[in-house]
Coordinates of C-alpha atoms in Angstrom, one line a residue:
M244 CA -0.6 0.2 0.3
T245 CA 0.8 3.3 -0.8
D246 CA -0.6 6.7 0.6
R247 CA -2.1 6.4 -2.8
E248 CA -4.4 4.2 -1.3
P249 CA -6.7 4.2 1.4
P250 CA -5.6 1.5 3.9
V251 CA -7.4 -1.5 3.9
V252 CA -8.4 -4.5 5.5
E253 CA -6.5 -7.6 5.3
P254 CA -7.9 -11.6 5.6
P255 CA -5.0 -12.9 8.8
A256 CA -2.6 -15.3 7.8
G257 CA -1.5 -18.5 10.4
T258 CA -5.1 -19.6 10.3
P259 CA -7.8 -21.6 8.1
A260 CA -9.7 -18.8 6.2
L261 CA -13.2 -20.3 8.1
A262 CA -11.4 -19.6 11.6
D263 CA -11.4 -15.6 10.1
P264 CA -15.1 -14.3 10.6
A265 CA -15.6 -11.8 7.7
T266 CA -14.5 -14.8 5.8
A267 CA -17.0 -17.3 7.5
R268 CA -19.5 -14.8 7.1
A269 CA -19.9 -14.0 2.9
L270 CA -19.2 -17.6 2.3
R271 CA -22.7 -18.2 5.1
S272 CA -24.0 -14.9 2.7
M273 CA -23.4 -17.3 -0.8
R274 CA -25.3 -20.4 0.8
V275 CA -28.0 -18.2 2.4
P276 CA -29.8 -18.4 -1.7
F277 CA -29.7 -22.6 -1.8
L278 CA -32.0 -21.5 1.1
V279 CA -34.8 -19.4 1.3
L280 CA -35.3 -19.0 -2.9
P281 CA -36.7 -23.3 -3.0
P282 CA -39.3 -22.7 -0.8
V283 CA -40.3 -19.6 -1.9
V284 CA -40.8 -20.9 -5.4
L285 CA -42.6 -24.0 -4.5
A286 CA -44.3 -21.9 -1.7
L287 CA -45.8 -19.4 -5.0
G288 CA -46.0 -22.1 -7.1
V289 CA -48.4 -24.2 -4.5
L290 CA -50.7 -20.3 -4.0
A291 CA -50.5 -19.2 -7.8
G292 CA -52.3 -22.8 -8.2
W293 CA -54.6 -22.3 -4.8
L294 CA -55.7 -19.1 -6.5
S295 CA -56.3 -20.4 -9.8
G296 CA -58.4 -23.6 -8.6
A297 CA -60.3 -20.3 -6.5
G298 CA -61.1 -18.2 -9.2
A299 CA -59.4 -15.7 -8.1
P300 CA -58.8 -13.2 -11.0
P301 CA -56.6 -14.1 -14.2
A302 CA -54.1 -10.6 -13.2
V303 CA -54.5 -12.1 -9.5
V304 CA -53.0 -15.3 -10.6
T305 CA -50.5 -14.2 -13.1
L306 CA -49.0 -11.6 -10.1
V307 CA -48.2 -15.0 -8.5
V308 CA -46.4 -16.5 -11.7
I309 CA -44.9 -13.9 -12.5
V310 CA -43.5 -13.7 -9.6
A311 CA -42.6 -17.4 -9.0
L312 CA -41.2 -17.3 -12.1
A313 CA -38.5 -14.0 -10.9
F314 CA -38.0 -16.3 -8.0
A315 CA -36.7 -18.9 -10.4
I316 CA -34.7 -17.2 -12.1
A317 CA -32.8 -15.9 -9.8
L318 CA -31.7 -19.3 -7.9
V319 CA -31.1 -20.9 -11.4
L320 CA -28.1 -17.5 -11.7
T321 CA -27.0 -18.3 -8.7
F322 CA -26.4 -22.4 -9.0
V323 CA -24.5 -20.8 -12.8
L324 CA -22.0 -18.3 -10.7
H325 CA -21.2 -20.5 -8.1
G326 CA -23.6 -23.5 -6.5
L327 CA -21.0 -26.1 -7.5
W328 CA -19.0 -24.1 -6.4
L329 CA -19.2 -23.7 -3.0
R330 CA -19.2 -27.6 -1.7
P331 CA -15.3 -28.0 -2.9
A332 CA -14.3 -23.8 -0.9
G333 CA -16.0 -25.0 2.2
R334 CA -13.3 -27.9 2.9
M335 CA -10.6 -25.6 1.4
L336 CA -11.3 -22.4 3.4
A337 CA -11.5 -24.7 6.5
G338 CA -8.4 -27.1 6.6
S339 CA -6.1 -23.9 4.7
P340 CA -5.5 -20.1 5.7
W341 CA -4.8 -18.0 3.7
R342 CA -2.0 -17.1 1.7
P343 CA -0.9 -13.9 -0.6
A344 CA -0.4 -13.8 -4.1
S345 CA 0.1 -11.4 -7.0
V346 CA -2.6 -11.0 -8.9
A347 CA -2.9 -10.1 -12.8
V348 CA -6.5 -9.6 -14.3
H349 CA -6.8 -10.0 -17.8
R350 CA -9.9 -10.5 -20.5
A351 CA -11.2 -13.5 -22.3
S352 CA -10.6 -14.5 -25.3
K353 CA -12.6 -16.0 -26.7
G354 CA -15.6 -17.6 -24.6
L355 CA -18.7 -17.0 -22.4
P356 CA -17.5 -14.1 -20.4
R357 CA -15.3 -15.0 -17.6
T358 CA -12.1 -13.1 -15.7
P359 CA -9.6 -15.1 -16.1
L360 CA -6.6 -13.7 -13.5
V361 CA -3.3 -15.0 -13.4
V362 CA -2.3 -16.1 -9.5
S363 CA 1.3 -16.4 -9.2
D364 CA 1.7 -17.0 -4.8
G365 CA 6.0 -18.3 -5.3
E366 CA 5.2 -21.1 -5.8
R367 CA 3.6 -21.8 -8.5
R368 CA 1.4 -20.4 -11.1
F369 CA -1.3 -20.6 -12.5
T370 CA -4.7 -19.2 -14.3
A371 CA -7.8 -19.4 -12.2
V372 CA -10.3 -18.1 -14.7
V373 CA -13.9 -17.0 -12.9
G374 CA -17.4 -16.4 -13.5
A375 CA -19.4 -13.0 -13.5
L376 CA -16.5 -10.4 -11.9
P377 CA -17.8 -7.6 -11.3
W378 CA -15.9 -4.7 -13.8
A379 CA -15.4 -2.6 -10.2
V380 CA -13.5 -6.1 -8.3
Q381 CA -11.4 -6.5 -12.2
Q382 CA -10.3 -2.7 -11.2
V383 CA -9.7 -2.8 -8.1
L384 CA -7.6 -6.4 -8.3
A385 CA -5.8 -4.5 -11.7
R386 CA -5.0 -1.4 -9.3
T387 CA -3.6 -3.5 -6.2
G388 CA -1.9 -6.0 -8.0
R389 CA -2.7 -7.8 -4.3
V390 CA -4.8 -11.5 -3.3
W391 CA -5.3 -13.8 -1.3
V392 CA -6.4 -17.1 -1.7
V393 CA -6.4 -20.9 -1.1
G394 CA -6.0 -23.7 -2.8
P395 CA -6.4 -24.8 -5.8
D396 CA -7.6 -28.4 -4.6
E397 CA -7.1 -31.7 -6.3
S398 CA -9.9 -30.8 -9.0
G399 CA -8.2 -27.2 -10.0
W400 CA -11.2 -25.4 -7.5
V401 CA -9.5 -22.3 -5.8
A402 CA -11.2 -19.6 -3.5
L403 CA -9.9 -16.0 -4.1
R404 CA -9.8 -13.1 -1.6
S405 CA -9.1 -9.4 -2.4
T406 CA -7.6 -6.7 -0.5
G407 CA -10.0 -4.8 1.3
L408 CA -12.8 -7.2 -0.4
L409 CA -14.1 -9.8 2.6
L410 CA -16.3 -11.5 -0.5
P411 CA -14.8 -14.5 -2.0
L412 CA -14.7 -14.3 -5.5
G413 CA -16.4 -17.5 -6.4
A414 CA -16.8 -20.5 -8.6
A415 CA -12.4 -19.6 -8.8
R416 CA -11.4 -22.9 -11.0
V417 CA -7.8 -23.0 -12.8
S418 CA -7.9 -23.4 -16.2
A419 CA -5.5 -23.8 -19.0
A420 CA -7.7 -21.6 -21.9
E421 CA -6.2 -18.8 -23.4
V422 CA -6.1 -15.6 -21.8
G423 CA -6.7 -12.3 -24.0
P424 CA -5.3 -8.3 -23.2
R425 CA -5.1 -7.0 -19.1
V426 CA -7.7 -4.7 -17.8
V427 CA -6.1 -2.2 -17.9
V428 CA -6.4 0.8 -15.0
E429 CA -8.7 2.7 -15.8
Q430 CA -7.8 5.6 -12.5
P431 CA -4.2 4.2 -10.0
E432 CA -4.9 6.6 -6.8
P433 CA -8.6 7.0 -6.4
L434 CA -7.5 9.0 -3.5
R435 CA -5.7 12.0 -5.9
V436 CA -9.6 12.8 -7.7
R437 CA -11.0 16.2 -6.9
A438 CA -14.9 15.4 -6.1
A439 CA -15.7 12.0 -4.4
L440 CA -17.5 11.5 -8.0
E441 CA -14.2 11.8 -9.4
D442 CA -13.8 8.0 -8.2
L443 CA -14.5 5.7 -10.8
V444 CA -15.6 2.9 -8.7
V445 CA -17.4 4.5 -6.7
A446 CA -19.5 6.4 -9.5
R447 CA -20.0 3.2 -11.4
Q448 CA -21.3 1.4 -8.1
V449 CA -23.3 4.7 -7.4
A450 CA -24.2 5.7 -10.7
V451 CA -26.4 1.3 -11.2
P452 CA -28.0 1.2 -7.3
R453 CA -29.7 5.1 -8.4
R454 CA -30.4 3.4 -12.4
R455 CA -32.2 0.9 -10.7
S456 CA -33.7 3.2 -8.0
R457 CA -35.7 4.6 -10.3
T458 CA -36.6 2.1 -13.2
G459 CA -37.4 -0.2 -9.8
L460 CA -39.8 1.8 -8.6
V461 CA -42.2 0.5 -12.9
A462 CA -42.3 -2.4 -11.6
P463 CA -44.4 -2.6 -7.7
A464 CA -46.2 0.0 -9.5
L465 CA -46.8 -2.1 -12.2
L466 CA -48.0 -5.4 -10.3
L467 CA -49.3 -2.7 -7.8
V468 CA -52.2 -2.1 -9.5
F469 CA -52.8 -5.5 -11.4
A470 CA -53.4 -6.2 -7.8
L471 CA -55.7 -3.3 -6.8
V472 CA -57.8 -4.8 -10.4
G473 CA -58.3 -8.1 -9.2
L474 CA -59.2 -6.3 -6.0
V475 CA -62.0 -4.3 -7.4
D476 CA -63.3 -7.6 -9.4
L477 CA -63.2 -9.6 -6.4
L478 CA -65.1 -6.8 -4.1
G479 CA -67.7 -6.8 -6.9
R480 CA -68.7 -10.0 -6.6
D481 CA -70.5 -11.6 -3.8
F482 CA -67.3 -12.8 -2.2
A483 CA -68.8 -15.0 1.2
G484 CA -67.8 -18.6 1.1
E485 CA -64.6 -19.6 -0.1
L486 CA -64.0 -15.9 -2.2
L487 CA -63.5 -14.4 1.4
G488 CA -60.1 -16.2 1.5
V489 CA -59.3 -15.1 -1.9
T490 CA -60.2 -12.4 -1.5
A491 CA -58.3 -11.9 1.8
A492 CA -54.9 -12.9 0.0
V493 CA -55.4 -10.5 -2.4
V494 CA -55.8 -8.0 0.4
A495 CA -52.4 -9.4 2.0
V496 CA -51.0 -9.1 -1.9
V497 CA -51.5 -4.9 -2.5
L498 CA -50.5 -4.4 1.3
A499 CA -46.9 -6.2 0.4
L500 CA -46.7 -4.3 -2.7
A501 CA -47.9 -0.9 -1.2
A502 CA -45.3 -1.6 1.1
L503 CA -42.0 -2.3 -1.0
L504 CA -42.8 1.3 -3.2
V505 CA -42.6 2.4 -1.0
W506 CA -39.5 1.1 0.7
R507 CA -38.3 2.0 -3.4
V508 CA -39.0 5.5 -2.9
R509 CA -37.3 5.5 0.2
V510 CA -33.9 3.4 -1.5
A511 CA -34.6 6.0 -4.5
R512 CA -34.5 9.5 -2.2
R513 CA -31.3 7.7 -0.6
W514 CA -29.2 6.8 -3.5
S515 CA -30.1 10.7 -4.9
A516 CA -28.9 12.0 -1.5
V517 CA -25.2 9.7 -2.2
E518 CA -25.5 10.8 -5.6
K519 CA -25.4 14.5 -4.7
S520 CA -23.4 14.3 -1.7
L521 CA -19.7 12.7 -3.5
A522 CA -20.1 15.4 -6.0
A523 CA -19.7 18.0 -3.0
G524 CA -15.9 17.7 -2.8
A525 CA -12.6 15.1 -2.2
W526 CA -12.4 11.7 -0.1
T527 CA -11.8 13.0 3.9
A528 CA -10.0 11.2 6.5
V529 CA -12.2 11.0 9.7
P530 CA -10.9 9.5 12.3
V531 CA -13.9 7.1 14.1
V532 CA -14.6 4.4 16.4
L533 CA -17.7 1.9 15.6
D534 CA -19.7 0.1 18.7
P535 CA -20.0 -4.1 18.2
P536 CA -22.6 -4.3 16.2
A537 CA -26.4 -5.9 18.1
D538 CA -27.1 -8.5 15.5
Q539 CA -25.0 -9.9 12.8
F540 CA -26.7 -8.4 10.0
P541 CA -27.4 -4.5 11.5
R542 CA -29.5 -2.4 9.3
T543 CA -28.3 1.0 10.9
V544 CA -23.7 0.9 12.6
T545 CA -23.6 3.8 15.6
G546 CA -19.6 5.1 17.1
T547 CA -18.4 8.6 17.2
A548 CA -16.3 10.4 15.1
E549 CA -13.7 12.9 15.8
V550 CA -15.0 16.4 13.2
G551 CA -13.2 19.4 13.9
G552 CA -11.7 18.9 17.1
R553 CA -14.7 17.6 18.7
T554 CA -16.2 13.6 19.4
V555 CA -20.3 13.7 17.7
P556 CA -21.8 10.5 17.3
V557 CA -21.8 8.9 14.2
R558 CA -24.3 6.2 11.9
L559 CA -24.4 4.9 8.9
V560 CA -26.9 3.6 6.3
A561 CA -27.5 0.8 5.6
A562 CA -23.6 0.3 5.7
S563 CA -22.2 -2.9 3.6
A564 CA -20.1 -5.6 5.8
G565 CA -17.5 -4.5 3.7
L566 CA -17.2 -1.2 4.4
R567 CA -18.0 -2.6 8.7
A568 CA -15.2 -4.0 8.0
N569 CA -12.7 -1.5 6.3
T570 CA -14.0 1.5 9.2
A571 CA -13.8 -0.7 12.2
A572 CA -10.0 -2.5 11.2
T573 CA -8.4 1.2 10.2
G574 CA -10.7 3.5 12.4
T575 CA -11.6 5.4 9.3
L576 CA -14.1 6.5 7.6
W577 CA -13.7 8.0 4.2
T578 CA -16.7 11.1 3.8
A579 CA -17.4 13.5 1.0
G580 CA -15.2 16.8 2.0
A581 CA -15.1 17.3 5.5
P582 CA -18.8 16.6 7.6
A583 CA -19.7 19.4 10.0
P584 CA -21.4 18.3 13.2
G585 CA -25.5 17.9 12.3
A586 CA -24.8 16.5 8.9
A587 CA -25.0 13.8 6.9
V588 CA -22.9 12.8 3.7
A589 CA -22.1 9.9 1.7
A590 CA -19.4 8.3 2.9
G591 CA -17.3 5.2 1.8
L592 CA -14.1 3.3 1.3
P593 CA -11.9 5.2 -1.9
G594 CA -11.5 2.1 -5.0
Y595 CA -13.5 0.3 -3.7
P596 CA -17.4 -0.8 -4.6
Y597 CA -18.5 0.7 -0.7
T598 CA -20.4 3.9 -1.0
T599 CA -23.0 5.1 1.6
L600 CA -24.7 8.1 4.2
A601 CA -23.1 9.5 7.0
R602 CA -25.0 10.9 9.7
F603 CA -23.0 13.5 11.9
G604 CA -24.2 14.4 14.8
G605 CA -24.2 18.1 16.9

């Protein structure tokens, strides 16, 4: 690391990788979809069949089928990305420590959009191919040139983790395939930008959810209209007997979609505030001490910060596990411009895909 790179958390060496809480938590989070999505798809399929047999309006049945298909597609995509990798990765991480290595990021010369990584740990050099590696992660790896590795095992599976990134890079496997040109580092000095919004990794990371937060309003709004049409149709009938249960189910769907729409509006407003704040100034290091979280998946994290020679409370809204871990490990929170007591400001980690709002007390 140089003064052109922010200090970041690094995995511990000398102990099995799963002894690291961040690694264990990341692996558990990768398994969650395989525990949650199948029952959800099954339940929605059963609900669609029951509604159809009970004489529910076609609009309501169609709505439930669409949602079920969306969850089914998500399950298939999750399996394709790292379903086969999880079991061998769990065995390797439980028995071996992370070891540092150098890495060069390349583009695939042909075939599927996968990312070849040329890894060298001083003892051996190999190419590991990773599927669906996000652009931001490619930039972090290419810029730092550092990676931690466990494996390969006898089948060629590898577990990788980058400096500053807590999530193991899934579905990595040794390959003899020809690699393409190296990925270009588009911003080698993220700490030197004049405004945090000029940090290319952060700007793209914000632009994606900002765009999705706007388009994400469309689906719940349309689905709510479908559900309301079905509800009006039911209320126009004699909905005694069996239709009473159908009507109750549709009312529950309407309320759930209304709540979803309200939440999506709040998310859109938050990302709009983040984007506006990022344009306000350059990255500024703020000394911060975070309080231990009350639960494993805290929605909000609190702590204290040194601002203008004063100790003030700080609250991170919807902070990712990566941002929390880096802040706790380094004692530094990076904000867009110098924060003022009583203000909310965009916070993150220069050159890394972590961004949220930090609210500083008076």
